[in-house]
CSV table of C-alpha atoms in Angstrom, one decimal:
chain,number,residue,atom,x,y,z
A,1,MET,CA,0.0,0.0,0.0
A,2,GLY,CA,1.2,3.5,-0.9
A,3,ALA,CA,2.3,6.0,1.8
A,4,LYS,CA,-0.7,8.2,1.1
A,5,ILE,CA,-4.1,6.9,2.2
A,6,VAL,CA,-7.4,8.2,0.7
A,7,ASP,CA,-10.2,6.4,2.5
A,8,LEU,CA,-13.4,6.5,0.5
A,9,ARG,CA,-15.0,3.4,1.9
A,10,SER,CA,-17.6,5.4,3.9
A,11,ASP,CA,-18.2,8.6,5.8
A,12,THR,CA,-18.1,6.5,9.0
A,13,VAL,CA,-14.2,6.2,8.8
A,14,THR,CA,-13.4,9.7,10.0
A,15,LYS,CA,-11.1,10.3,12.9
A,16,PRO,CA,-12.1,12.6,15.8
A,17,THR,CA,-10.7,16.1,15.3
A,18,GLU,CA,-8.5,17.8,17.8
A,19,ALA,CA,-11.4,20.0,18.8
A,20,MET,CA,-13.5,16.8,19.4
A,21,ARG,CA,-10.8,15.2,21.5
A,22,SER,CA,-10.4,18.3,23.6
A,23,ALA,CA,-14.2,18.6,24.1
A,24,MET,CA,-14.3,14.9,25.1
A,25,ALA,CA,-11.4,15.3,27.6
A,26,SER,CA,-13.1,18.2,29.3
A,27,ALA,CA,-16.8,17.1,29.0
A,28,GLU,CA,-19.1,17.7,31.9
A,29,VAL,CA,-20.6,14.4,32.7
A,30,ASP,CA,-23.0,12.5,35.0
A,31,ASP,CA,-25.1,9.3,34.8
A,32,ASP,CA,-27.3,9.5,31.8
A,33,VAL,CA,-29.3,6.4,32.7
A,34,LEU,CA,-30.4,8.5,35.7
A,35,GLY,CA,-31.1,11.3,33.3
A,36,ARG,CA,-28.4,13.5,34.8
A,37,ASP,CA,-25.6,13.9,32.2
A,38,PRO,CA,-25.5,17.6,31.3
A,39,SER,CA,-23.5,17.2,28.0
A,40,CYS,CA,-26.0,14.6,26.8
A,41,PHE,CA,-28.9,16.9,27.8
A,42,ARG,CA,-27.3,19.7,25.9
A,43,LEU,CA,-26.9,17.6,22.7
A,44,GLU,CA,-30.5,16.2,22.9
A,45,THR,CA,-31.9,19.7,23.5
A,46,GLU,CA,-30.0,21.2,20.6
A,47,ILE,CA,-30.9,18.4,18.1
A,48,ALA,CA,-34.6,18.5,19.1
A,49,LYS,CA,-34.7,22.3,18.5
A,50,LEU,CA,-32.9,21.9,15.2
A,51,PHE,CA,-35.4,19.4,14.0
A,52,GLY,CA,-38.5,21.2,15.3
A,53,LYS,CA,-39.5,18.3,17.5
A,54,GLU,CA,-40.3,18.2,21.2
A,55,ALA,CA,-37.6,15.9,22.5
A,56,ALA,CA,-34.6,13.8,21.5
A,57,LEU,CA,-32.7,10.7,22.7
A,58,PHE,CA,-29.0,9.8,22.2
A,59,VAL,CA,-28.4,6.2,21.3
A,60,PRO,CA,-25.3,4.2,20.5
A,61,SER,CA,-26.0,3.5,16.8
A,62,GLY,CA,-28.3,4.2,13.8
A,63,THR,CA,-29.5,0.6,13.8
A,64,MET,CA,-30.7,0.9,17.4
A,65,ALA,CA,-32.2,4.3,16.6
A,66,ASN,CA,-34.3,2.8,13.8
A,67,LEU,CA,-35.2,-0.3,15.7
A,68,ILE,CA,-36.4,1.7,18.7
A,69,SER,CA,-38.4,4.1,16.5
A,70,VAL,CA,-40.2,1.2,14.7
A,71,LEU,CA,-40.9,-0.6,17.9
A,72,VAL,CA,-42.4,2.5,19.6
A,73,HIS,CA,-44.7,3.1,16.7
A,74,CYS,CA,-45.5,-0.7,16.3
A,75,ASP,CA,-45.9,-1.6,19.9
A,76,ILE,CA,-48.3,-4.5,19.2
A,77,ARG,CA,-46.8,-7.7,17.8
A,78,GLY,CA,-48.1,-8.5,14.4
A,79,SER,CA,-48.0,-4.8,13.3
A,80,GLU,CA,-46.7,-4.0,9.8
A,81,VAL,CA,-44.4,-1.3,8.5
A,82,ILE,CA,-44.3,-0.2,4.9
A,83,LEU,CA,-40.7,0.5,3.7
A,84,GLY,CA,-38.5,0.5,0.6
A,85,ASP,CA,-37.3,-2.9,-0.7
A,86,ASP,CA,-33.8,-1.4,-1.0
A,87,SER,CA,-33.9,0.5,2.3
A,88,HIS,CA,-31.3,0.3,5.1
A,89,ILE,CA,-33.8,-0.8,7.7
A,90,HIS,CA,-34.9,-3.7,5.5
A,91,ILE,CA,-31.5,-4.9,4.2
A,92,TYR,CA,-28.7,-3.9,6.6
A,93,GLU,CA,-30.2,-4.0,10.1
A,94,ASN,CA,-30.3,-7.7,10.7
A,95,GLY,CA,-34.0,-8.0,10.5
A,96,GLY,CA,-34.3,-6.6,14.0
A,97,ILE,CA,-37.8,-5.2,13.6
A,98,ALA,CA,-39.0,-8.7,13.0
A,99,THR,CA,-36.7,-10.8,15.2
A,100,LEU,CA,-37.0,-8.5,18.2
A,101,GLY,CA,-40.2,-6.7,17.7
A,102,GLY,CA,-42.5,-9.1,15.8
A,103,VAL,CA,-43.0,-6.3,13.2
A,104,HIS,CA,-43.8,-7.5,9.7
A,105,PRO,CA,-42.0,-5.6,6.9
A,106,ARG,CA,-44.1,-4.9,3.7
A,107,THR,CA,-41.8,-3.7,1.0
A,108,VAL,CA,-42.6,-1.3,-1.8
A,109,LYS,CA,-40.1,-0.9,-4.7
A,110,ASN,CA,-37.6,1.9,-4.4
A,111,ASN,CA,-37.2,4.0,-7.5
A,112,GLU,CA,-33.7,5.0,-8.6
A,113,ASP,CA,-34.1,8.3,-6.8
A,114,GLY,CA,-34.9,6.7,-3.5
A,115,THR,CA,-38.6,7.4,-3.5
A,116,MET,CA,-41.5,4.9,-3.5
A,117,ASP,CA,-44.5,5.6,-5.7
A,118,ILE,CA,-47.2,7.2,-3.6
A,119,ASP,CA,-49.9,5.1,-5.1
A,120,LEU,CA,-47.9,1.9,-4.4
A,121,ILE,CA,-47.5,3.0,-0.8
A,122,GLU,CA,-51.2,3.6,-0.4
A,123,ALA,CA,-52.0,0.2,-2.1
A,124,ALA,CA,-49.7,-1.5,0.4
A,125,ILE,CA,-51.8,-0.3,3.4
A,126,ARG,CA,-53.8,-3.2,4.7
A,127,ASP,CA,-57.6,-3.0,4.6
A,128,PRO,CA,-58.8,-3.0,8.3
A,129,LYS,CA,-61.7,-5.3,7.2
A,130,GLY,CA,-59.1,-8.0,6.6
A,131,GLU,CA,-57.7,-7.8,10.2
A,132,LEU,CA,-58.6,-11.5,10.7
A,133,VAL,CA,-56.0,-12.6,8.2
A,134,TYR,CA,-53.7,-9.5,7.6
A,135,PRO,CA,-51.1,-7.8,9.8
A,136,THR,CA,-52.1,-4.3,10.8
A,137,THR,CA,-50.4,-1.4,9.0
A,138,ARG,CA,-49.1,1.1,11.6
A,139,LEU,CA,-46.1,2.8,10.1
A,140,ILE,CA,-44.4,4.1,6.9
A,141,CYS,CA,-40.6,4.5,6.8
A,142,LEU,CA,-38.6,6.7,4.4
A,143,GLU,CA,-34.8,7.0,4.1
A,144,ASN,CA,-33.2,10.4,3.3
A,145,THR,CA,-30.7,10.5,1.8
A,146,HIS,CA,-31.1,7.0,0.4
A,147,GLY,CA,-27.9,5.0,0.7
A,148,ASN,CA,-28.5,2.2,-1.8
A,149,CYS,CA,-29.7,4.7,-4.4
A,150,GLY,CA,-26.4,6.5,-4.1
A,151,GLY,CA,-27.2,9.3,-1.6
A,152,ARG,CA,-30.2,10.6,-3.4
A,153,CYS,CA,-32.4,13.2,-1.7
A,154,LEU,CA,-36.1,13.0,-1.0
A,155,SER,CA,-37.7,16.4,-1.6
A,156,VAL,CA,-39.7,18.1,1.1
A,157,GLU,CA,-42.7,18.0,-1.3
A,158,TYR,CA,-42.4,14.2,-1.6
A,159,THR,CA,-42.0,13.8,2.1
A,160,ASP,CA,-45.1,16.0,2.8
A,161,ARG,CA,-47.1,13.9,0.4
A,162,VAL,CA,-46.2,10.6,2.1
A,163,GLY,CA,-47.0,12.3,5.4
A,164,GLU,CA,-50.5,13.2,4.1
A,165,VAL,CA,-51.0,9.5,3.1
A,166,ALA,CA,-50.0,8.4,6.6
A,167,LYS,CA,-52.3,10.9,8.3
A,168,LYS,CA,-55.2,10.0,6.0
A,169,HIS,CA,-54.9,6.3,7.1
A,170,GLY,CA,-54.1,6.9,10.7
A,171,LEU,CA,-50.5,5.8,10.4
A,172,LYS,CA,-47.2,7.2,11.7
A,173,LEU,CA,-44.2,8.3,9.5
A,174,HIS,CA,-40.6,7.6,10.5
A,175,ILE,CA,-37.6,8.9,8.5
A,176,ASP,CA,-34.3,7.1,8.6
A,177,GLY,CA,-32.3,10.3,8.4
A,178,ALA,CA,-28.8,8.9,8.8
A,179,ARG,CA,-27.6,11.5,6.3
A,180,ILE,CA,-30.5,14.0,6.6
A,181,PHE,CA,-28.0,16.9,7.0
A,182,ASN,CA,-26.6,16.0,3.6
A,183,ALA,CA,-30.1,16.1,2.1
A,184,SER,CA,-30.8,19.4,3.8
A,185,VAL,CA,-27.6,21.0,2.5
A,186,ALA,CA,-28.1,19.6,-1.1
A,187,LEU,CA,-31.7,20.7,-1.3
A,188,GLY,CA,-31.2,24.0,0.5
A,189,VAL,CA,-34.0,23.2,2.9
A,190,PRO,CA,-33.6,23.5,6.7
A,191,VAL,CA,-33.8,20.1,8.5
A,192,ASP,CA,-36.8,21.0,10.6
A,193,ARG,CA,-38.8,21.8,7.4
A,194,LEU,CA,-37.5,18.6,5.7
A,195,VAL,CA,-38.9,16.4,8.4
A,196,GLN,CA,-41.9,18.4,9.4
A,197,ALA,CA,-44.3,15.6,8.3
A,198,ALA,CA,-42.5,12.9,10.2
A,199,ASP,CA,-43.5,11.6,13.6
A,200,SER,CA,-39.9,10.5,14.3
A,201,VAL,CA,-36.5,10.8,12.8
A,202,SER,CA,-33.2,9.0,13.4
A,203,VAL,CA,-30.1,11.2,12.9
A,204,CYS,CA,-26.6,9.7,12.6
A,205,LEU,CA,-23.8,11.7,14.1
A,206,SER,CA,-20.9,9.5,13.0
A,207,LYS,CA,-21.5,9.6,9.2
A,208,GLY,CA,-21.2,12.9,7.4
A,209,LEU,CA,-21.0,14.9,10.6
A,210,GLY,CA,-17.8,13.0,11.6
A,211,ALA,CA,-18.5,12.4,15.3
A,212,PRO,CA,-16.9,9.1,16.6
A,213,VAL,CA,-20.1,7.5,17.9
A,214,GLY,CA,-23.8,7.7,18.1
A,215,SER,CA,-27.2,8.7,16.7
A,216,VAL,CA,-30.1,10.7,18.0
A,217,ILE,CA,-33.9,10.0,17.7
A,218,VAL,CA,-36.3,12.9,17.7
A,219,GLY,CA,-40.0,13.0,18.2
A,220,SER,CA,-42.8,14.0,20.6
A,221,ASN,CA,-42.3,13.9,24.4
A,222,SER,CA,-44.4,10.8,24.7
A,223,PHE,CA,-42.6,9.1,21.9
A,224,ILE,CA,-39.2,9.8,23.4
A,225,SER,CA,-40.4,8.7,26.8
A,226,LYS,CA,-41.3,5.3,25.4
A,227,ALA,CA,-38.0,5.3,23.3
A,228,ARG,CA,-36.0,5.8,26.5
A,229,ARG,CA,-37.5,2.7,28.1
A,230,LEU,CA,-36.8,0.6,24.9
A,231,ARG,CA,-33.2,1.9,24.8
A,232,LYS,CA,-32.7,0.5,28.3
A,233,THR,CA,-34.3,-2.8,27.3
A,234,LEU,CA,-32.0,-3.1,24.3
A,235,GLY,CA,-28.9,-2.4,26.4
A,236,GLY,CA,-28.4,1.1,25.0
A,237,GLY,CA,-28.5,3.0,28.3
A,238,MET,CA,-25.0,4.3,29.1
A,239,ARG,CA,-23.5,6.2,32.0
A,240,GLN,CA,-21.1,9.1,31.5
A,241,VAL,CA,-22.2,9.3,27.8
A,242,GLY,CA,-21.4,13.1,27.8
A,243,ILE,CA,-17.9,12.2,26.7
A,244,LEU,CA,-19.4,11.0,23.4
A,245,CYS,CA,-22.0,13.8,23.2
A,246,ALA,CA,-19.3,16.4,23.6
A,247,ALA,CA,-17.7,15.3,20.4
A,248,ALA,CA,-21.1,15.3,18.7
A,249,LEU,CA,-21.7,18.9,19.7
A,250,VAL,CA,-18.4,19.9,18.1
A,251,ALA,CA,-19.5,18.0,14.9
A,252,LEU,CA,-22.8,19.9,14.8
A,253,GLN,CA,-21.0,23.2,15.3
A,254,GLU,CA,-18.2,22.7,12.8
A,255,ASN,CA,-19.0,20.0,10.2
A,256,VAL,CA,-22.5,20.7,8.9
A,257,GLU,CA,-21.1,23.6,6.9
A,258,LYS,CA,-18.5,21.3,5.4
A,259,LEU,CA,-21.0,19.0,3.8
A,260,GLU,CA,-21.4,21.3,0.7
A,261,SER,CA,-17.7,21.0,0.0
A,262,ASP,CA,-18.0,17.2,0.3
A,263,HIS,CA,-20.7,17.2,-2.3
A,264,LYS,CA,-18.7,19.4,-4.7
A,265,LYS,CA,-15.6,17.1,-4.3
A,266,ALA,CA,-17.8,14.0,-5.0
A,267,LYS,CA,-19.1,15.7,-8.2
A,268,LEU,CA,-15.5,16.5,-9.2
A,269,LEU,CA,-14.4,12.9,-8.8
A,270,ALA,CA,-17.4,11.6,-10.6
A,271,ASP,CA,-16.7,13.9,-13.6
A,272,GLY,CA,-13.1,12.8,-13.6
A,273,LEU,CA,-13.9,9.1,-13.4
A,274,ASN,CA,-16.2,9.5,-16.4
A,275,GLU,CA,-13.2,10.5,-18.5
A,276,ILE,CA,-11.5,7.2,-17.8
A,277,LYS,CA,-12.3,4.6,-20.4
A,278,GLY,CA,-13.8,1.5,-18.9
A,279,LEU,CA,-15.4,3.3,-16.0
A,280,SER,CA,-18.7,5.2,-15.8
A,281,VAL,CA,-20.7,7.2,-13.3
A,282,ASP,CA,-24.2,8.6,-13.7
A,283,THR,CA,-23.2,12.1,-12.7
A,284,SER,CA,-26.8,13.3,-12.7
A,285,SER,CA,-27.4,11.0,-9.7
A,286,VAL,CA,-24.5,12.4,-7.6
A,287,GLU,CA,-26.5,14.7,-5.4
A,288,THR,CA,-24.6,14.5,-2.2
A,289,ASN,CA,-21.5,12.7,-0.9
A,290,MET,CA,-22.0,9.2,-2.5
A,291,MET,CA,-21.6,7.6,-5.9
A,292,PHE,CA,-21.5,4.3,-7.6
A,293,VAL,CA,-18.9,3.6,-10.3
A,294,GLU,CA,-19.7,1.0,-12.9
A,295,VAL,CA,-16.8,-1.1,-14.1
A,296,GLU,CA,-17.6,-1.8,-17.7
A,297,GLU,CA,-17.4,-5.3,-19.0
A,298,GLY,CA,-14.9,-4.3,-21.7
A,299,LEU,CA,-12.3,-3.4,-19.2
A,300,GLY,CA,-11.7,-7.0,-18.5
A,301,THR,CA,-11.7,-6.9,-14.7
A,302,THR,CA,-14.0,-7.1,-11.7
A,303,ALA,CA,-14.9,-4.5,-9.1
A,304,SER,CA,-13.2,-6.5,-6.4
A,305,LYS,CA,-10.0,-6.9,-8.4
A,306,LEU,CA,-9.9,-3.1,-9.2
A,307,CYS,CA,-10.6,-2.4,-5.6
A,308,LYS,CA,-7.6,-4.5,-4.6
A,309,ASP,CA,-5.4,-2.8,-7.3
A,310,LEU,CA,-6.4,0.6,-6.0
A,311,GLU,CA,-5.6,-0.4,-2.4
A,312,ASP,CA,-2.0,-0.9,-3.5
A,313,TYR,CA,-2.0,2.9,-4.3
A,314,GLY,CA,-3.6,3.7,-0.9
A,315,ILE,CA,-7.1,4.3,-2.3
A,316,LEU,CA,-9.7,2.5,-0.2
A,317,LEU,CA,-13.2,1.9,-1.4
A,318,MET,CA,-15.9,-0.8,-1.5
A,319,ALA,CA,-16.9,-3.3,-4.2
A,320,ILE,CA,-20.6,-3.8,-4.5
A,321,GLY,CA,-21.2,-6.9,-6.6
A,322,SER,CA,-19.0,-7.9,-9.5
A,323,SER,CA,-19.1,-4.6,-11.5
A,324,ARG,CA,-19.8,-1.7,-9.1
A,325,LEU,CA,-17.7,0.4,-6.7
A,326,ARG,CA,-19.1,2.6,-4.0
A,327,ILE,CA,-17.4,5.8,-3.0
A,328,VAL,CA,-18.4,8.0,-0.1
A,329,PHE,CA,-16.9,11.4,0.7
A,330,HIS,CA,-16.4,13.0,4.1
A,331,HIS,CA,-14.8,16.1,5.6
A,332,GLN,CA,-11.3,14.6,5.8
A,333,ILE,CA,-11.0,14.1,2.1
A,334,SER,CA,-9.2,17.2,0.5
A,335,ALA,CA,-9.3,18.5,-3.0
A,336,SER,CA,-5.7,17.2,-3.5
A,337,ASP,CA,-7.0,13.8,-2.4
A,338,VAL,CA,-9.5,13.9,-5.3
A,339,GLN,CA,-6.8,14.6,-7.8
A,340,TYR,CA,-4.6,11.9,-6.3
A,341,ALA,CA,-7.4,9.4,-6.4
A,342,LEU,CA,-8.1,10.2,-10.1
A,343,SER,CA,-4.5,9.7,-10.9
A,344,CYS,CA,-4.5,6.3,-9.1
A,345,PHE,CA,-7.7,5.2,-10.9
A,346,GLN,CA,-6.1,6.0,-14.2
A,347,GLN,CA,-2.9,4.1,-13.3
A,348,ALA,CA,-4.9,1.1,-12.0
A,349,VAL,CA,-7.1,1.0,-15.2
A,350,ASN,CA,-3.9,1.2,-17.4
A,351,GLY,CA,-2.4,-1.6,-15.4
A,352,VAL,CA,-5.4,-3.8,-16.1
A,353,ARG,CA,-5.2,-3.0,-19.8
A,354,ASN,CA,-1.5,-3.8,-19.9
A,355,GLU,CA,-2.0,-7.0,-18.0
A,356,ASN,CA,-4.8,-8.1,-20.3
A,357,ALA,CA,-2.7,-7.2,-23.4
A,358,THR,CA,0.2,-9.2,-22.1
A,359,SER,CA,-1.9,-12.3,-21.2
A,360,GLY,CA,-3.6,-12.0,-24.6
A,361,SER,CA,-0.3,-12.2,-26.5
A,362,ASP,CA,0.9,-15.3,-24.7
């Protein structure tokens, strides 16, 4: 591996900044299980205000945040949640809503932009007349930005329409907002307006914002009161958690404004990769800090092999299947890192061509 490392595997790989480490070292703390940690209280109060909700709750992870949210809304076993077939909750969270909560997932096809067709959402709602044989629909879940769709943003207009459907049928709306700040910045819409229609939102602090640990759930006072009990049930109650919350407060103050730069650098890399023969990126879909790179069949290599070749240059990323690479930007990737990555991509692709030419002449 080269001396220089450019880590594009995820926005979860950031290291705490010096300001974060300093804040953690001097954090004012107490026992949060007893509800007495002042740094945690400060973070929860600030996040709740930012999102226009009554209350907030710090939890160890995004998976726990979504699990708690679904279980609060679907507190009767045999409840059903409508969610995208390519959503994080459905695919990457270990089936927790079913295994731990007895909640049945009813999937609706995700479009390329991360949305689900409104009419398909409405059609998926169970008819109460069939309660003898059907699960009971209680919740709709959205994801913004949508990870498996390449960080696409759900517009406020779309979210409001889904919220109207939920209200019409007496359902709740939860937003998996792991990267909701990226969506807010890209759309130019404040986060409180973006999630106005939602009854609950999970917000990740350790992705684009760059904090080392944690997520926050926001919702009504009664929702958060129930969520707090579930957090304890799931083993998420922690003691002097203000040490972690102090870093998150720094992330909120310093890193939200850096997201726009992350998005610009992602677009810059996408444009550059499109100039390399054998690789392609749908640049119109690069709305935030994520992208998928297609390894074209004619290049004569796989995504995994190219990933390994790039690792030799110090470029770290993820292979998704046999012909796709995933790249995610964060605040610790510089403009010079982008140029270095492009140079390494070109060298790696040239190396593949040379290797194929040599083996073809044997």
